[in-house]
Coordinates of N, CA, C and O in Angstrom, one line a residue:
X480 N 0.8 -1.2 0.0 CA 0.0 0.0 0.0 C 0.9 1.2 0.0 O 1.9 1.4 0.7
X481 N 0.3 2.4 -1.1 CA 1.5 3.4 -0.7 C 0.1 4.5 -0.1 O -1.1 4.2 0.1
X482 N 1.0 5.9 0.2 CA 0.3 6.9 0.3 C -1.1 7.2 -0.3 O -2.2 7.6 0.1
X483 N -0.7 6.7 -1.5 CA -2.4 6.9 -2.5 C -3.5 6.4 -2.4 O -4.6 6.8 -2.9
X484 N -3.2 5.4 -1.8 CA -4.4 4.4 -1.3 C -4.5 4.5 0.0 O -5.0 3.6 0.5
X485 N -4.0 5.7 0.9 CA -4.7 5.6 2.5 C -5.9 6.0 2.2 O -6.4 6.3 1.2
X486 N -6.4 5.9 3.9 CA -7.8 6.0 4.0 C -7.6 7.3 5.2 O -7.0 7.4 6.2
X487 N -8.6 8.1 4.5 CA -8.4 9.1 5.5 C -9.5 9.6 7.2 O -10.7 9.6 7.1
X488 N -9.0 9.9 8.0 CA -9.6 9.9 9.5 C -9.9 11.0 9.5 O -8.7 11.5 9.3
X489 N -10.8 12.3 9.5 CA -10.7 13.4 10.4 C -11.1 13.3 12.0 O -12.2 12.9 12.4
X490 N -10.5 13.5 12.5 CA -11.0 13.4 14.1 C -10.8 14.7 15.0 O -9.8 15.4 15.2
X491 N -12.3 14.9 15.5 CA -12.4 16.3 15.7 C -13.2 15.9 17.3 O -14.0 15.0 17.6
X492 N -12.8 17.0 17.9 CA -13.1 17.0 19.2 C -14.4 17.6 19.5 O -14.6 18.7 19.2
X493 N -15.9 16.7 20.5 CA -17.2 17.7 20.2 C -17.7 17.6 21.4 O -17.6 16.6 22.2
X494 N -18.5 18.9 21.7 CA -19.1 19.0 22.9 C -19.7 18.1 23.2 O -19.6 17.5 24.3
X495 N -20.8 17.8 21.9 CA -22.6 16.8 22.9 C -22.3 16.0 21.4 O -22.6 16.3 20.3
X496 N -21.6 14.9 21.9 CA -22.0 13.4 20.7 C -23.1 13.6 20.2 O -23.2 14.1 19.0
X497 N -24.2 13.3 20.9 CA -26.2 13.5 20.3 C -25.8 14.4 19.5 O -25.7 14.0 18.4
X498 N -25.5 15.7 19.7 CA -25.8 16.8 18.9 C -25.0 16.8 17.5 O -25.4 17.2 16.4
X499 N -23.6 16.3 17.6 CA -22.6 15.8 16.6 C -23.2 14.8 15.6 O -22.9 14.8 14.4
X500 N -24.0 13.9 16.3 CA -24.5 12.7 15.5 C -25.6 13.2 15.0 O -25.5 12.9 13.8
X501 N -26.5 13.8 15.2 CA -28.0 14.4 14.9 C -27.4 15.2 13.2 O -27.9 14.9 12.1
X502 N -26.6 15.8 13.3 CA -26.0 17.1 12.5 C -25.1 15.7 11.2 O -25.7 15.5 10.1
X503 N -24.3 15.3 11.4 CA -23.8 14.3 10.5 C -24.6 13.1 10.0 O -24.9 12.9 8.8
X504 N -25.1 12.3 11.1 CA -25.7 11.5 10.9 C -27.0 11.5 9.8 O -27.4 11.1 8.7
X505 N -27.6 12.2 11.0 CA -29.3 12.5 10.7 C -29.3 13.6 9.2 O -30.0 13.6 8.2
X506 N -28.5 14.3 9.5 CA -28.8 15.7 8.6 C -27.8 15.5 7.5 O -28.3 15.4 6.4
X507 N -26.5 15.4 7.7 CA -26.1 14.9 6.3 C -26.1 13.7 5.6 O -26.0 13.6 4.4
X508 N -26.5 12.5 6.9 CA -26.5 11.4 5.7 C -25.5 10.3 5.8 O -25.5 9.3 5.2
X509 N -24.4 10.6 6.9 CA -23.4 10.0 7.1 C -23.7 8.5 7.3 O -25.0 8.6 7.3
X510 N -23.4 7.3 7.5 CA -23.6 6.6 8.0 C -22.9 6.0 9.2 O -21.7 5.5 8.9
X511 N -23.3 5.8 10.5 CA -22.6 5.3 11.7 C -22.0 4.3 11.4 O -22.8 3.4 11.1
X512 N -20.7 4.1 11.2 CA -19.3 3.1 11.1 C -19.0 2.1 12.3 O -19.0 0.9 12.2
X513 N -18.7 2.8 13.3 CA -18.3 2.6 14.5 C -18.8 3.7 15.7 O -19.0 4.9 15.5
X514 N -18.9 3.1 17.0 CA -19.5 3.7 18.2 C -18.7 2.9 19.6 O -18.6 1.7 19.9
X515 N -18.5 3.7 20.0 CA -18.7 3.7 21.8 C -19.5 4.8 22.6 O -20.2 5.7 22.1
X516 N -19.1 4.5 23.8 CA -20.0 5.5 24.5 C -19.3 7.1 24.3 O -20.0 8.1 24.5
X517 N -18.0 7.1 24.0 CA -18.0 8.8 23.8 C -17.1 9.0 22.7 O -16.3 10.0 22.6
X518 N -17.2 8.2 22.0 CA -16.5 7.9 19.8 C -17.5 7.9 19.3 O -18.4 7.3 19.8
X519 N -18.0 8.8 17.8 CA -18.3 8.1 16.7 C -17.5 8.3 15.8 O -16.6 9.1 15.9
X520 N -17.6 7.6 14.7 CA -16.9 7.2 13.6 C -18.1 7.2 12.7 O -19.0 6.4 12.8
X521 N -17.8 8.4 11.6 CA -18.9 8.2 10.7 C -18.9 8.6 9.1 O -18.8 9.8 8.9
X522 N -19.1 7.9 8.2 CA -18.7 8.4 6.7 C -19.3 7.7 6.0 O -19.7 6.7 6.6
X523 N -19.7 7.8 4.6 CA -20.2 7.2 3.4 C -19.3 5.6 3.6 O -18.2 5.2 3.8
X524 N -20.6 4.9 3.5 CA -20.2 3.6 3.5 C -19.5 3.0 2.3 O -19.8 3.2 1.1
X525 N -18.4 2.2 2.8 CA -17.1 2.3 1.1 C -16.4 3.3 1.2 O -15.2 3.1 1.0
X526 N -16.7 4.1 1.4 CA -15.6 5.6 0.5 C -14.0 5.3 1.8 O -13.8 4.5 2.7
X527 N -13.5 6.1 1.3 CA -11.7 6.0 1.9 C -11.9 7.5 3.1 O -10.9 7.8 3.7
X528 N -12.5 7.7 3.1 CA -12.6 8.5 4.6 C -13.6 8.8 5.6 O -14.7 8.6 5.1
X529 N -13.8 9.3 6.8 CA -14.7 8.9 7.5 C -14.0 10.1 8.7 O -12.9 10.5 8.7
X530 N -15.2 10.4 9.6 CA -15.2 11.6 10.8 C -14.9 10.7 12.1 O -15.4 9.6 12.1
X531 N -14.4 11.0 12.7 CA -14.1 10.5 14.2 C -14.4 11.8 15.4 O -13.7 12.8 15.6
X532 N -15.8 11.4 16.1 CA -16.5 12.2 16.4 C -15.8 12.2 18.1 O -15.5 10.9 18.2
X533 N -15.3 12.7 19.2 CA -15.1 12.5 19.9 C -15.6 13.3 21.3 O -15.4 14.5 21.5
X534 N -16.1 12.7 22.0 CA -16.9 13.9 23.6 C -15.6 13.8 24.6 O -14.8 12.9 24.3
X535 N -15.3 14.4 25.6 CA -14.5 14.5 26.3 C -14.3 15.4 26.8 O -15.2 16.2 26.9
X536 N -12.7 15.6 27.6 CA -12.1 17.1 28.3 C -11.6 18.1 27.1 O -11.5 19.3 27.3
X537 N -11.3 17.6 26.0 CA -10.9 18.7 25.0 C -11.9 19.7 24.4 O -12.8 19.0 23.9
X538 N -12.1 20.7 24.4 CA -13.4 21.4 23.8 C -12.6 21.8 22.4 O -11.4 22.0 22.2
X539 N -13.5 21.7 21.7 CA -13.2 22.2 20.3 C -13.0 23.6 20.3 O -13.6 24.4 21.1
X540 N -12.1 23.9 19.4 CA -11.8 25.5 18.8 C -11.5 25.9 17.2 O -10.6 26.3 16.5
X541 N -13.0 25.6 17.0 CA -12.8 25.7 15.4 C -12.6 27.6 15.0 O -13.0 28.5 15.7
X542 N -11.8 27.6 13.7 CA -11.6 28.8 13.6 C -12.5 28.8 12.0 O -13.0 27.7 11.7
X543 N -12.6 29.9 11.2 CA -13.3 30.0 9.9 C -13.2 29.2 8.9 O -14.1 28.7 8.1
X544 N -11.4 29.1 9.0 CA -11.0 28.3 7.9 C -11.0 26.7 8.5 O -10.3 26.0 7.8
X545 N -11.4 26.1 9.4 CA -11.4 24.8 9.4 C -12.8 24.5 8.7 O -13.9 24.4 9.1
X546 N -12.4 24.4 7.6 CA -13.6 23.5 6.7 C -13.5 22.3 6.5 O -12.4 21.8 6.3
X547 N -14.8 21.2 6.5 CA -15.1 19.8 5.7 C -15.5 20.1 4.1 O -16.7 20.2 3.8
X548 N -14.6 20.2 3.2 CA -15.5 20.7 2.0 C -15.9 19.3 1.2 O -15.0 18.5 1.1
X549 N -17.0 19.1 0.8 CA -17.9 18.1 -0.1 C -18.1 18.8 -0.8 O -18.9 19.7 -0.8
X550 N -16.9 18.2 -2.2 CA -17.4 18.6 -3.9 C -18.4 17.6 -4.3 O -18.1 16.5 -4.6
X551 N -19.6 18.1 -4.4 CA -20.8 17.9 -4.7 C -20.8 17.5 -6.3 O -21.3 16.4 -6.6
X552 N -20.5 18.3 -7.1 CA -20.4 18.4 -8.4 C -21.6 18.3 -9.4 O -21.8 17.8 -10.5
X553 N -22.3 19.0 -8.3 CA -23.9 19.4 -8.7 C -24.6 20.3 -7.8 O -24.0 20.6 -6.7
X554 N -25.5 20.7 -8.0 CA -26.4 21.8 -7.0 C -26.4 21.4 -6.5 O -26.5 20.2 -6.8
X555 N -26.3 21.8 -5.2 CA -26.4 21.6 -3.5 C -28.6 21.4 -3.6 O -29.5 22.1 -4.0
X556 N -28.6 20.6 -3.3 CA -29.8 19.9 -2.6 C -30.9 20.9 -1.6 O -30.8 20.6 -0.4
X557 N -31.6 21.5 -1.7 CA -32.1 22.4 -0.8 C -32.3 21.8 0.1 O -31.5 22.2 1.0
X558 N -33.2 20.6 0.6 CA -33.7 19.4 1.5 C -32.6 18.7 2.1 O -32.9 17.9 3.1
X559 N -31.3 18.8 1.8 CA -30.6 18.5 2.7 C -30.0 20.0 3.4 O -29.9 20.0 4.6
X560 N -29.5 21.2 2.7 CA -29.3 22.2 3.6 C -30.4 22.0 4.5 O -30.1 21.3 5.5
X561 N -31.9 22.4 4.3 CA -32.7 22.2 5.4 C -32.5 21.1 6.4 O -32.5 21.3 7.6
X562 N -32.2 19.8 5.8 CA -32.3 18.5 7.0 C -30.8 19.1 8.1 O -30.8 19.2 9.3
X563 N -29.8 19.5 7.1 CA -28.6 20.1 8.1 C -28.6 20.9 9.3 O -28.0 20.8 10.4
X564 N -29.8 22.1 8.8 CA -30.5 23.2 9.7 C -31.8 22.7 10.7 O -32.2 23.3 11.7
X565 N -32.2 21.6 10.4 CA -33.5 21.4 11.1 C -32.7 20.2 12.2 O -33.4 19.7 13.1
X566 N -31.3 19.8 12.0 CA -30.7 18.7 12.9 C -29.4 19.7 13.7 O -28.3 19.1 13.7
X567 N -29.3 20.9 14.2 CA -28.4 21.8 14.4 C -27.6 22.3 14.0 O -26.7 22.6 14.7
X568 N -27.8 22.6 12.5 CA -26.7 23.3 11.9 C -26.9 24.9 11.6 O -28.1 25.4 11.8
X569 N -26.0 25.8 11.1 CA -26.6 27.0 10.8 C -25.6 27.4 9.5 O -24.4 27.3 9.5
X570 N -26.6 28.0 8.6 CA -26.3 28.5 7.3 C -25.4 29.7 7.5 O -26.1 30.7 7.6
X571 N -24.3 29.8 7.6 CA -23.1 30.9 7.4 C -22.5 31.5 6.0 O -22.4 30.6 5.1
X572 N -22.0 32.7 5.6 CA -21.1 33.0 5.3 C -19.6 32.4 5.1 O -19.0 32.1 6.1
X573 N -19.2 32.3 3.7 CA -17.6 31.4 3.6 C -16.9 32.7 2.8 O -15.9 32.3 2.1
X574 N -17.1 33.5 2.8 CA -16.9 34.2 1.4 C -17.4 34.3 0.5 O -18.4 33.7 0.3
X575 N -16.7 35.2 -0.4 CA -17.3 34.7 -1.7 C -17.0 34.0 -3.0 O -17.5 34.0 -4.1
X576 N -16.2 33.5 -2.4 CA -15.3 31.6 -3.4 C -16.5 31.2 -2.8 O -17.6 31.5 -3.2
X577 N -16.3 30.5 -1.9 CA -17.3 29.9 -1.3 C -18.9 29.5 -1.1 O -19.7 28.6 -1.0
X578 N -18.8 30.7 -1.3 CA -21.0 31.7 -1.4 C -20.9 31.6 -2.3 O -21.9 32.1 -2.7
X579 N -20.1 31.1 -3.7 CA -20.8 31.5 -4.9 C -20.8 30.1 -5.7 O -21.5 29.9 -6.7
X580 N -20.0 29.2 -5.2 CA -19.9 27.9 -5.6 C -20.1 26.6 -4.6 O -19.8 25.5 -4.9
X581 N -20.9 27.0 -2.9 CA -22.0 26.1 -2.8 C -22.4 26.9 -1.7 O -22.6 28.1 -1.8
X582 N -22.6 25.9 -0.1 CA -23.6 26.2 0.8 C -22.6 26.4 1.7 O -21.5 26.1 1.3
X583 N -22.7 26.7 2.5 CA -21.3 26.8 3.8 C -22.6 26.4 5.0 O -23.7 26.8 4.9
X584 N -22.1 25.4 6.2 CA -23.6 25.0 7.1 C -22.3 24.9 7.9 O -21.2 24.6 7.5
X585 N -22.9 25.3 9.4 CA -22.1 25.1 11.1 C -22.3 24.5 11.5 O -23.4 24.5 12.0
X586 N -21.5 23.3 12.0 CA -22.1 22.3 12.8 C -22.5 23.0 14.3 O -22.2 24.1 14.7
X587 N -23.4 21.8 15.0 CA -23.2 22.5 16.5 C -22.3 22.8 17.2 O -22.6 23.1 18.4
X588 N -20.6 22.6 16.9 CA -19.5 22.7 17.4 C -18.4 23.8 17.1 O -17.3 23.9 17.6
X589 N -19.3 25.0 15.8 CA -18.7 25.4 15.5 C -17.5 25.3 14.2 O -16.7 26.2 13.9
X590 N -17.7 23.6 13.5 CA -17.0 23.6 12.6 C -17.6 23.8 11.7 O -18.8 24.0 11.9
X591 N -17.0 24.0 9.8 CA -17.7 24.6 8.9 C -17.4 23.4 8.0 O -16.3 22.9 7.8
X592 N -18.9 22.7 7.2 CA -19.1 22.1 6.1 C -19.6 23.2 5.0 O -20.4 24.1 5.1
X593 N -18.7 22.7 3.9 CA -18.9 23.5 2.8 C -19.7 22.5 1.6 O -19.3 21.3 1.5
X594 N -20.4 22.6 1.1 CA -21.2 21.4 0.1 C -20.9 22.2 -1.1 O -21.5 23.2 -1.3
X595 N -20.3 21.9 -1.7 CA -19.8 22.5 -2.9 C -20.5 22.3 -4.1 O -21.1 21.2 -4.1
X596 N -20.7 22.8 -5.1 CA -21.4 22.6 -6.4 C -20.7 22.5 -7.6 O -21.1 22.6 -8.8
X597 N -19.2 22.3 -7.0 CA -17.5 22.2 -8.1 C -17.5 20.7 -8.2 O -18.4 20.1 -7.6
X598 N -16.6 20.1 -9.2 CA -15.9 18.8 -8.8 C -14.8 19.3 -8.7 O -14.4 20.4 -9.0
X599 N -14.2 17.9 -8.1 CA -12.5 17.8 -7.7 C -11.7 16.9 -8.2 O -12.0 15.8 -7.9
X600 N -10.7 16.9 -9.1 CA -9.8 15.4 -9.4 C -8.4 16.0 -9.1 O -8.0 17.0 -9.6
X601 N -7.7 15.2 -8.4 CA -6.3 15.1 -8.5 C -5.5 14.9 -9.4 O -4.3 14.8 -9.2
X602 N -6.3 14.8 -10.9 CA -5.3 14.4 -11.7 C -5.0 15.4 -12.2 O -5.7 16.4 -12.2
X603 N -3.8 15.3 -12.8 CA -3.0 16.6 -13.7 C -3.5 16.6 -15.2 O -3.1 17.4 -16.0

C-alpha cells in the first residue's frame, strides 16, 4: 500500500456526541461506522474516509477556515441544507469563493461544512 491508497480519519473534538451525531448522521446522511459510548466514527459507506467524532475534556476550537469541503459536483440539494438546519446546523457566510460555488452549514460545534457545487480530481 502506498500513500495513495490511504484512508483518511478526520477526528475532531465535540461538545454533545447527540448533537454531533443528529448534525452528520441524521442531517447529512453519514452513516454510523463505529460507536462507543464517547466515539463516533462516521462516513459514506465504502468511501476512503470517514469523521471521528469525539466527547471529552478537549473542547473544540474551530476557527473559519477549518472546513469539511464536499465537492458535490452538482447543485447543492435544498432538503438537505434544510435537513442540516433542522438537525443543528446554521447557514453561514464562507466568502465569496465559497458563497458563490455552494452552501457553507455550522455544525453545532462550530465547525464549517462546505457542500460544494465544483468537482475535484487530483489528476494533472
Amino acid at each position: 500500500m502506498t500513500i495513495d491508497d490511504a484512508t483518511v480519519r478526520i477526528a475532531r473534538p465535540c461538545t454533545d456526541l447527540a448533537a454531533a451525531e443528529r448534525f452528520y448522521v441524521h442531517g447529512l446522511g453519514l452513516a454510523e461506522l463505529f460507536r462507543k459510548p464517547d466515539l463516533l466514527m462516521a462516513g459514506p459507506r465504502g468511501a476512503s474516509w470517514h469523521l471521528e467524532l469525539v466527547a471529552g475534556d478537549l473542547r473544540p476550537a474551530p476557527t473559519e477556515e477549518d472546513l469539511l469541503v464536499l465537492y458535490l459536483g452538482e447543485p447543492v440539494d435544498p432538503a438537505l441544507v434544510e435537513r442540516l438546519t433542522e438537525h443543528g446546523g446554521t447557514v453561514v457566510s464562507q466568502g465569496e469563493y465559497w458563497d458563490r460555488w455552494g452552501v457553507t452549514v455550522q455544525d453545532p460545534d462550530g465547525y464549517r461544512l462546505v457542500l460544494s457545487t465544483r468537482s475535484w480530481s487530483n489528476s494533472a
